[in-house]
Amino acid sequence: MALINAKSQAARATAMPGALHHLKATPETVHWGYFSPDIKPVLHVKSGDLIHGEAITHHAGDDPELMFDENIKRIFTEIDPTTRAPGCHIMTGPIYIEDAEPGDMLEVRYFEMKPRHNYGSNLQANWGHLYKEFDETERVTIYKLDPNAMTASALYAYDVEGVYTTPGRITHCPTCDRSEALPGITIPARPHLGTAGVAPAVNEPVSTIPPGLHGGNIDNWRIGAGAKMYYPVQVKGGLFSIGDPHVSQGDGEISGTAIESSLDVLFQIILRKDFAFPSPLLETPDYWIVHGFGEDLDAAMKGASLDMMHLLTEHQGLSRHDSYSLMSVASDFGVTQVVDGTQGIHCRIERRIFPEKGTFTDPE
Amino acid sequence: MALINAKSQAARATAMPGALHHLKATPETVHWGYFSPDIKPVLHVKSGDLIHGEAITHHAGDDPELMFDENIKRIFTEIDPTTRAPGCHIMTGPIYIEDAEPGDMLEVRYFEMKPRHNYGSNLQANWGHLYKEFDETERVTIYKLDPNAMTASALYAYDVEGVYTTPGRITHCPTCDRSEALPGITIPARPHLGTAGVAPAVNEPVSTIPPGLHGGNIDNWRIGAGAKMYYPVQVKGGLFSIGDPHVSQGDGEISGTAIESSLDVLFQIILRKDFAFPSPLLETPDYWIVHGFGEDLDAAMKGASLDMMHLLTEHQGLSRHDSYSLMSVASDFGVTQVVDGTQGIHCRIERRIFPEKGTFTDPE
């Protein structure tokens, strides 16, 4: 793979905003629980087009009075629960990108992530990291967002009977015992997409739960407004979908969920045929971040190490030894999540430490 | 354990700076490779005293022309190499703290960490995370520090014959083939102590390599100037030592070492009998950070989870369920290191999210 040093006219033209599309989330435009190359696209776009899309949380049923509206209610009631499988996330899409072919990269520029309602739900789930330490009980905490301060605070909490199995469970607590939760504590809001990605090249529905090379349920809270993600295209047309919106999450996501809350997302898709990367790559204003996945944190750590090595050698032109030294003294590894089956470690390095050589992955 | 809500007069008095002690590193004032309750203290202090101490890197032999001076040369030549065991770090101390008893906490306020020479060494070591991917070769990269900009850049690199076994190896490369390294790249300096801690309550020398409840080789680059560490006292007098100075390291420390470079450290030791914590606790201006350790990252993750739970329940008065929810949405887990035998995961939470209730762990 070549170094990305040149600002070509073609690349500049590619990144110009094209048409603007609106993609509402309805029972007709979402797929629930799976990625698949066989889903009929709900939108066709050209490289450079902008999309204003709706991402719907599958936890809206934790307080439907606060997190349902007409279209969300339709999604929860009209989609057969037995078809919400093998994963759990409501995905809006897929979007077919003209000329996208396997081996290309989709550059997705996330411009805005606006909460649809100012409420969200955190579930202490049966797949949470400390579930056994809590006598195997599930509990919901409802948070209220302050969209002006961009902070969140807990509104109330309640215990849930039984365990979460069918996606889209409705467990609201209008008359039950609501408990006060986290009095006086206010946390920063970090709106982002927990799950977004292209269709994997697999001839059967693939669960939305484990993240992978197609992206999917990466659960990195840095995938928010101002960030760019680069997804390796797996099938013709790319077939990109968004879902699993969060307004806050910590690295680790240890209770099993974030503050799950529907978001309206403005983003641009740019088809990149001029570079490649083996796994989903994140670019924020300050960092490049690679994602390693594995059946445990040790395997994910190895994956993230090798992919950061790849970034430094293939895209910054460093020797392998130089890359290794630099990673040890200037890159930071973090736990992305430990609750999605496949576990995640990400590795970030500051962009400002590199000498100017074009703009790496930016065609403009 | 009680909540730390009160600013008692006694605690205020305890934190007033007392005497100032100078602790030079010489063959007589260091112990190399081990912690032990049986080492004769080289300094006696009272709670509140300031210490200006020297921390010496055991990697100074990677370029003695740049990183040796008279006292460092004495340490490297006068201390019998066969006694540098079972670990590898040169530890200055121990310091006996009057009245310190097992169950107390040592609050160590790190005020200044000043590079002794403006050079450091990064070794791609045989215990590095990607050693096998590099055909099992070791390589040294010498970095130069800019003390004005507080940045570092590589000066040159060379391959090392054989593998690092005896601590204090001298492998300098005055006439060998020096290679250019990392041209044009400048990284932030993060001066900190890789290893510092109290003597473990074990009746034999304990290796300095694995971190543990006594502190030791935690390798968290946030243990720098402006930070406070709280170490659980294990034996009478505490017996605190410092060593393993770094001028930069990334979370993970994947090549096996940081930029290893001697530091002069100004710090204050305050004896705390008014609170307890089960593991080494770090307080920076913005964060509280707990440290989990384990034989792999998964075990370390569990440890960090439980200790953050402990901090939130015992010291912020939150319920266990509230703590769990808060951790999932607002605390970030990171990989401290994967190269010290015992692996480390830390978990940080922002201090500003909590309502004022005294100043948690600060007696002033």
Tab-separated table of C-alpha atoms in Angstrom, chain A residues 23-363:
chain	number	residue	atom	x	y	z
A	23	LEU	CA	-33.117	8.510	6.137
A	24	LYS	CA	-35.894	8.063	8.644
A	25	ALA	CA	-36.006	5.000	10.839
A	26	THR	CA	-39.218	3.046	10.297
A	27	PRO	CA	-40.095	-0.646	10.263
A	28	GLU	CA	-39.350	-0.473	6.532
A	29	THR	CA	-35.859	1.048	6.854
A	30	VAL	CA	-34.334	-0.849	9.750
A	31	HIS	CA	-32.933	-4.346	10.189
A	32	TRP	CA	-32.963	-5.584	13.743
A	33	GLY	CA	-30.234	-7.786	15.194
A	34	TYR	CA	-28.206	-8.643	12.114
A	35	PHE	CA	-25.967	-7.495	9.310
A	36	SER	CA	-26.271	-9.263	5.964
A	37	PRO	CA	-25.267	-8.644	2.355
A	38	ASP	CA	-28.772	-9.833	1.395
A	39	ILE	CA	-30.725	-6.938	2.888
A	40	LYS	CA	-32.250	-4.724	0.195
A	41	PRO	CA	-30.737	-1.244	0.416
A	42	VAL	CA	-33.068	1.468	1.682
A	43	LEU	CA	-30.997	4.281	0.178
A	44	HIS	CA	-28.565	4.644	-2.719
A	45	VAL	CA	-25.912	7.355	-2.479
A	46	LYS	CA	-22.875	8.562	-4.356
A	47	SER	CA	-19.511	9.185	-2.791
A	48	GLY	CA	-19.599	12.575	-1.110
A	49	ASP	CA	-23.305	12.559	-0.354
A	50	LEU	CA	-24.570	13.695	3.014
A	51	ILE	CA	-27.053	11.622	4.973
A	52	HIS	CA	-29.225	12.805	7.816
A	53	GLY	CA	-30.164	9.509	9.413
A	54	GLU	CA	-32.003	8.338	12.480
A	55	ALA	CA	-30.406	5.839	14.855
A	56	ILE	CA	-32.830	4.212	17.284
A	57	THR	CA	-31.967	2.642	20.611
A	58	HIS	CA	-33.232	-0.861	21.250
A	59	HIS	CA	-33.490	0.135	24.942
A	60	ALA	CA	-36.273	2.688	24.377
A	61	GLY	CA	-38.645	0.191	26.027
A	62	ASP	CA	-36.968	0.822	29.379
A	63	ASP	CA	-39.145	3.936	29.594
A	64	PRO	CA	-41.364	4.240	26.525
A	65	GLU	CA	-43.070	7.342	27.893
A	66	LEU	CA	-39.754	9.157	27.667
A	67	MET	CA	-38.109	7.398	24.708
A	68	PHE	CA	-40.894	6.350	22.336
A	69	ASP	CA	-42.507	8.409	19.616
A	70	GLU	CA	-44.727	7.341	16.750
A	71	ASN	CA	-42.057	5.811	14.506
A	72	ILE	CA	-40.164	4.184	17.355
A	73	LYS	CA	-43.404	2.675	18.625
A	74	ARG	CA	-44.056	1.292	15.147
A	75	ILE	CA	-40.594	-0.307	15.064
A	76	PHE	CA	-41.099	-1.909	18.473
A	77	THR	CA	-44.602	-3.167	17.740
A	78	GLU	CA	-44.589	-4.022	14.040
A	79	ILE	CA	-41.309	-5.922	13.749
A	80	ASP	CA	-41.814	-9.566	14.709
A	81	PRO	CA	-39.760	-10.164	17.885
A	82	THR	CA	-38.714	-13.601	16.634
A	83	THR	CA	-36.912	-11.981	13.687
A	84	ARG	CA	-34.786	-9.723	15.920
A	85	ALA	CA	-31.832	-12.096	15.834
A	86	PRO	CA	-29.115	-13.244	16.274
A	87	GLY	CA	-28.041	-9.864	17.744
A	88	CYS	CA	-30.006	-7.075	19.389
A	89	HIS	CA	-29.365	-3.698	17.742
A	90	ILE	CA	-31.812	-1.773	15.562
A	91	MET	CA	-29.797	-0.819	12.473
A	92	THR	CA	-30.968	1.878	10.069
A	93	GLY	CA	-30.042	1.051	6.507
A	94	PRO	CA	-28.356	-0.421	4.658
A	95	ILE	CA	-27.090	2.356	2.412
A	96	TYR	CA	-25.741	1.322	-0.961
A	97	ILE	CA	-22.726	3.381	-2.058
A	98	GLU	CA	-22.296	3.604	-5.802
A	99	ASP	CA	-19.094	1.983	-7.112
A	100	ALA	CA	-18.053	0.614	-3.697
A	101	GLU	CA	-16.230	-2.674	-4.096
A	102	PRO	CA	-14.564	-5.074	-1.672
A	103	GLY	CA	-11.109	-3.737	-0.840
A	104	ASP	CA	-12.211	-0.102	-0.881
A	105	MET	CA	-12.548	1.929	2.289
A	106	LEU	CA	-15.620	3.872	3.330
A	107	GLU	CA	-14.647	7.124	4.967
A	108	VAL	CA	-17.552	8.221	7.125
A	109	ARG	CA	-17.384	11.743	8.487
A	110	TYR	CA	-19.647	12.157	11.477
A	111	PHE	CA	-20.700	15.789	11.678
A	112	GLU	CA	-23.518	15.860	14.173
A	113	MET	CA	-25.108	13.487	16.678
A	114	LYS	CA	-28.209	15.079	18.142
A	115	PRO	CA	-30.247	13.381	20.873
A	116	ARG	CA	-33.796	12.695	19.699
A	117	HIS	CA	-35.198	12.729	23.200
A	118	ASN	CA	-33.339	13.988	26.205
A	119	TYR	CA	-33.466	10.666	28.011
A	120	GLY	CA	-31.514	7.441	27.937
A	121	SER	CA	-31.263	4.098	29.693
A	122	ASN	CA	-28.368	2.233	31.250
A	123	LEU	CA	-29.007	-1.463	31.850
A	124	GLN	CA	-26.958	-3.535	34.269
A	125	ALA	CA	-27.343	-6.516	32.014
A	126	ASN	CA	-26.916	-10.254	32.312
A	127	TRP	CA	-23.899	-9.926	30.001
A	128	GLY	CA	-22.294	-7.265	32.213
A	129	HIS	CA	-18.773	-7.688	33.579
A	130	LEU	CA	-19.887	-7.823	37.237
A	131	TYR	CA	-23.270	-9.562	36.786
A	132	LYS	CA	-22.337	-12.402	39.135
A	133	GLU	CA	-21.201	-9.955	41.803
A	134	PHE	CA	-24.730	-8.521	41.787
A	135	ASP	CA	-26.519	-11.810	42.489
A	136	GLU	CA	-27.429	-11.993	38.828
A	137	THR	CA	-30.025	-9.255	38.882
A	138	GLU	CA	-30.695	-6.688	36.148
A	139	ARG	CA	-31.356	-3.049	36.910
A	140	VAL	CA	-32.247	-0.059	34.771
A	141	THR	CA	-31.085	3.491	35.475
A	142	ILE	CA	-32.829	6.198	33.447
A	143	TYR	CA	-30.718	9.274	32.757
A	144	LYS	CA	-31.794	12.764	31.717
A	145	LEU	CA	-29.652	14.717	29.315
A	146	ASP	CA	-29.068	18.453	29.599
A	147	PRO	CA	-28.617	19.351	25.923
A	148	ASN	CA	-27.338	22.802	26.762
A	149	ALA	CA	-24.600	21.792	29.203
A	150	MET	CA	-24.122	18.477	27.357
A	151	THR	CA	-24.210	16.568	30.613
A	152	ALA	CA	-26.314	13.728	31.931
A	153	SER	CA	-27.634	12.840	35.365
A	154	ALA	CA	-29.671	9.948	36.682
A	155	LEU	CA	-33.444	10.421	36.936
A	156	TYR	CA	-34.435	7.169	38.684
A	157	ALA	CA	-33.671	3.448	38.747
A	158	TYR	CA	-35.615	0.201	39.044
A	159	ASP	CA	-34.960	-3.517	39.234
A	160	VAL	CA	-36.050	-5.674	36.320
A	161	GLU	CA	-37.656	-9.066	36.758
A	162	GLY	CA	-36.205	-11.823	34.610
A	163	VAL	CA	-33.317	-11.340	32.225
A	164	TYR	CA	-32.981	-9.540	28.930
A	165	THR	CA	-33.403	-12.055	26.125
A	166	THR	CA	-35.705	-10.707	23.403
A	167	PRO	CA	-34.378	-7.448	21.935
A	168	GLY	CA	-36.813	-4.597	22.365
A	169	ARG	CA	-38.013	-5.690	25.781
A	170	ILE	CA	-40.475	-3.237	27.283
A	171	THR	CA	-39.944	-3.044	31.036
A	172	HIS	CA	-41.062	0.433	31.879
A	173	CYS	CA	-41.738	1.286	35.451
A	174	PRO	CA	-44.616	3.767	35.487
A	175	THR	CA	-46.125	2.620	38.768
A	176	CYS	CA	-43.474	0.381	40.268
A	177	ASP	CA	-40.980	1.361	42.903
A	178	ARG	CA	-38.671	3.915	41.393
A	179	SER	CA	-35.493	4.551	43.361
A	180	GLU	CA	-33.480	7.715	43.506
A	181	ALA	CA	-30.171	7.185	41.708
A	182	LEU	CA	-26.787	8.934	41.782
A	183	PRO	CA	-27.981	12.055	43.614
A	184	GLY	CA	-25.919	15.152	42.863
A	185	ILE	CA	-23.764	13.480	40.194
A	186	THR	CA	-23.499	14.955	36.715
A	187	ILE	CA	-21.413	13.349	33.996
A	188	PRO	CA	-20.202	14.566	30.618
A	189	ALA	CA	-22.308	13.597	27.602
A	190	ARG	CA	-20.420	11.851	24.803
A	191	PRO	CA	-22.985	11.200	22.038
A	192	HIS	CA	-21.754	8.490	19.682
A	193	LEU	CA	-22.755	5.424	17.728
A	194	GLY	CA	-22.099	2.144	19.503
A	195	THR	CA	-22.703	0.208	16.306
A	196	ALA	CA	-22.172	1.194	12.673
A	197	GLY	CA	-20.565	-0.589	9.796
A	198	VAL	CA	-20.727	-2.304	6.463
A	199	ALA	CA	-22.215	-5.693	5.606
A	200	PRO	CA	-19.814	-8.576	6.214
A	201	ALA	CA	-19.169	-10.903	3.272
A	202	VAL	CA	-20.964	-13.813	4.873
A	203	ASN	CA	-23.937	-15.560	3.336
A	204	GLU	CA	-26.055	-15.609	6.430
A	205	PRO	CA	-27.232	-13.034	8.920
A	206	VAL	CA	-24.352	-11.964	11.172
A	207	SER	CA	-25.093	-10.900	14.742
A	208	THR	CA	-24.763	-7.201	15.443
A	209	ILE	CA	-23.251	-7.947	18.859
A	210	PRO	CA	-19.580	-8.828	18.278
A	211	PRO	CA	-17.536	-6.085	16.592
A	212	GLY	CA	-15.264	-7.076	13.741
A	213	LEU	CA	-13.412	-5.962	10.655
A	214	HIS	CA	-16.681	-4.670	9.172
A	215	GLY	CA	-17.018	-2.324	12.149
A	216	GLY	CA	-20.259	-3.126	13.895
A	217	ASN	CA	-20.558	-2.920	17.647
A	218	ILE	CA	-17.170	-1.318	18.345
A	219	ASP	CA	-18.531	0.690	21.276
A	220	ASN	CA	-15.793	3.306	21.237
A	221	TRP	CA	-17.298	6.514	22.613
A	222	ARG	CA	-14.930	8.541	20.443
A	223	ILE	CA	-17.039	7.670	17.344
A	224	GLY	CA	-18.951	10.915	17.736
A	225	ALA	CA	-19.350	14.262	15.993
A	226	GLY	CA	-16.036	15.467	14.608
A	227	ALA	CA	-14.670	11.971	14.122
A	228	LYS	CA	-14.066	10.064	10.920
A	229	MET	CA	-14.267	6.317	10.656
A	230	TYR	CA	-12.712	4.255	7.887
A	231	TYR	CA	-14.508	0.940	7.339
A	232	PRO	CA	-13.079	-1.758	5.042
A	233	VAL	CA	-15.727	-2.513	2.402
A	234	GLN	CA	-16.577	-6.233	2.353
A	235	VAL	CA	-19.273	-6.491	-0.346
A	236	LYS	CA	-20.361	-4.602	-3.453
A	237	GLY	CA	-22.096	-1.345	-2.536
A	238	GLY	CA	-20.720	-1.416	1.002
A	239	LEU	CA	-24.192	-1.593	2.598
A	240	PHE	CA	-23.577	0.744	5.508
A	241	SER	CA	-25.932	0.905	8.493
A	242	ILE	CA	-26.075	2.860	11.750
A	243	GLY	CA	-27.543	1.960	15.124
A	244	ASP	CA	-27.010	1.479	18.851
A	245	PRO	CA	-26.867	5.199	19.673
A	246	HIS	CA	-25.384	6.237	23.033
A	247	VAL	CA	-25.177	9.567	24.821
A	248	SER	CA	-22.451	8.457	27.237
A	249	GLN	CA	-20.222	5.467	27.762
A	250	GLY	CA	-16.964	4.783	29.515
A	251	ASP	CA	-14.122	2.720	28.060
A	252	GLY	CA	-15.037	-0.804	29.108
A	253	GLU	CA	-18.848	-0.395	29.117
A	254	ILE	CA	-18.760	-2.752	32.044
A	255	SER	CA	-22.424	-2.958	33.034
A	256	GLY	CA	-23.149	-4.224	29.505
A	257	THR	CA	-24.648	-1.017	28.131
A	258	ALA	CA	-24.002	2.714	27.840
A	259	ILE	CA	-26.617	5.436	28.268
A	260	GLU	CA	-28.656	4.173	25.353
A	261	SER	CA	-30.591	6.940	23.618
A	262	SER	CA	-31.764	7.594	20.066
A	263	LEU	CA	-29.734	10.059	17.990
A	264	ASP	CA	-30.177	11.946	14.730
A	265	VAL	CA	-26.903	11.678	12.871
A	266	LEU	CA	-25.569	13.876	10.071
A	267	PHE	CA	-22.754	12.178	8.206
A	268	GLN	CA	-20.985	12.084	4.874
A	269	ILE	CA	-19.810	8.954	3.088
A	270	ILE	CA	-16.731	9.189	0.898
A	271	LEU	CA	-15.569	6.236	-1.117
A	272	ARG	CA	-11.813	5.780	-0.864
A	273	LYS	CA	-10.011	3.654	-3.421
A	274	ASP	CA	-6.615	5.240	-2.714
A	275	PHE	CA	-5.726	3.498	0.510
A	276	ALA	CA	-6.557	0.442	2.547
A	277	PHE	CA	-6.497	-0.574	6.166
A	278	PRO	CA	-7.131	-4.034	7.611
A	279	SER	CA	-9.543	-3.002	10.366
A	280	PRO	CA	-11.859	-0.135	11.323
A	281	LEU	CA	-9.725	2.975	11.740
A	282	LEU	CA	-10.812	6.043	13.703
A	283	GLU	CA	-9.511	9.550	13.191
A	284	THR	CA	-10.378	12.282	15.687
A	285	PRO	CA	-9.045	15.846	15.611
A	286	ASP	CA	-6.201	14.742	17.907
A	287	TYR	CA	-5.687	11.002	17.429
A	288	TRP	CA	-5.513	8.049	15.099
A	289	ILE	CA	-7.047	5.050	16.804
A	290	VAL	CA	-6.906	1.406	15.741
A	291	HIS	CA	-9.167	-1.339	17.056
A	292	GLY	CA	-8.132	-4.842	18.064
A	293	PHE	CA	-10.676	-7.585	18.686
A	294	GLY	CA	-10.358	-11.001	20.293
A	295	GLU	CA	-11.999	-13.613	22.415
A	296	ASP	CA	-10.288	-12.079	25.451
A	297	LEU	CA	-8.437	-8.845	26.222
A	298	ASP	CA	-5.043	-10.435	25.627
A	299	ALA	CA	-5.983	-11.425	22.081
A	300	ALA	CA	-7.503	-7.999	21.448
A	301	MET	CA	-4.307	-6.373	22.753
A	302	LYS	CA	-2.214	-8.304	20.257
A	303	GLY	CA	-4.530	-7.311	17.427
A	304	ALA	CA	-4.430	-3.633	18.314
A	305	SER	CA	-0.625	-3.793	18.582
A	306	LEU	CA	-0.253	-5.263	15.122
A	307	ASP	CA	-2.699	-2.842	13.554
A	308	MET	CA	-0.965	0.182	15.090
A	309	MET	CA	2.277	-1.254	13.719
A	310	HIS	CA	0.576	-1.467	10.318
A	311	LEU	CA	-0.556	2.151	10.504
A	312	LEU	CA	2.914	3.395	11.399
A	313	THR	CA	4.784	1.312	8.828
A	314	GLU	CA	2.361	1.425	5.889
A	315	HIS	CA	0.927	4.889	6.320
A	316	GLN	CA	3.689	6.830	8.065
A	317	GLY	CA	6.594	5.094	6.397
A	318	LEU	CA	8.369	4.161	9.613
A	319	SER	CA	10.517	1.072	9.945
A	320	ARG	CA	9.116	-1.750	12.035
A	321	HIS	CA	11.680	-1.173	14.784
A	322	ASP	CA	11.011	2.556	14.860
A	323	SER	CA	7.286	1.865	15.009
A	324	TYR	CA	7.710	-0.522	17.919
A	325	SER	CA	9.767	1.948	19.922
A	326	LEU	CA	7.336	4.771	19.199
A	327	MET	CA	4.361	2.675	20.235
A	328	SER	CA	5.996	1.841	23.559
A	329	VAL	CA	6.734	5.446	24.461
A	330	ALA	CA	3.884	7.401	22.849
A	331	SER	CA	0.791	5.308	22.110
A	332	ASP	CA	-1.899	4.503	24.659
A	333	PHE	CA	-3.850	1.266	24.768
A	334	GLY	CA	-7.338	1.309	26.282
A	335	VAL	CA	-10.112	-1.173	26.942
A	336	THR	CA	-12.900	-0.459	24.450
A	337	GLN	CA	-15.399	-2.916	25.903
A	338	VAL	CA	-15.549	-6.278	27.679
A	339	VAL	CA	-19.239	-7.049	27.161
A	340	ASP	CA	-19.782	-7.757	23.456
A	341	GLY	CA	-18.600	-11.378	23.318
A	342	THR	CA	-15.637	-10.407	21.190
A	343	GLN	CA	-13.641	-8.046	23.408
A	344	GLY	CA	-11.990	-4.819	22.271
A	345	ILE	CA	-8.732	-2.984	22.884
A	346	HIS	CA	-8.000	0.253	21.027
A	347	CYS	CA	-4.673	1.996	20.591
A	348	ARG	CA	-4.373	5.720	19.988
A	349	ILE	CA	-1.488	7.887	18.909
A	350	GLU	CA	-1.371	11.650	18.670
A	351	ARG	CA	-1.471	13.002	15.118
A	352	ARG	CA	0.570	16.092	15.993
A	353	ILE	CA	3.752	14.112	16.657
A	354	PHE	CA	4.251	13.338	12.970
A	355	PRO	CA	5.978	15.616	10.498
A	356	GLU	CA	3.750	16.990	7.771
A	357	LYS	CA	3.531	14.625	4.841
A	358	GLY	CA	0.236	15.440	3.227
A	359	THR	CA	-2.639	14.703	5.532
A	360	PHE	CA	-2.468	10.938	5.893
A	361	THR	CA	-5.967	9.777	5.222
A	362	ASP	CA	-7.654	13.041	4.291
A	363	PRO	CA	-8.113	13.606	0.558
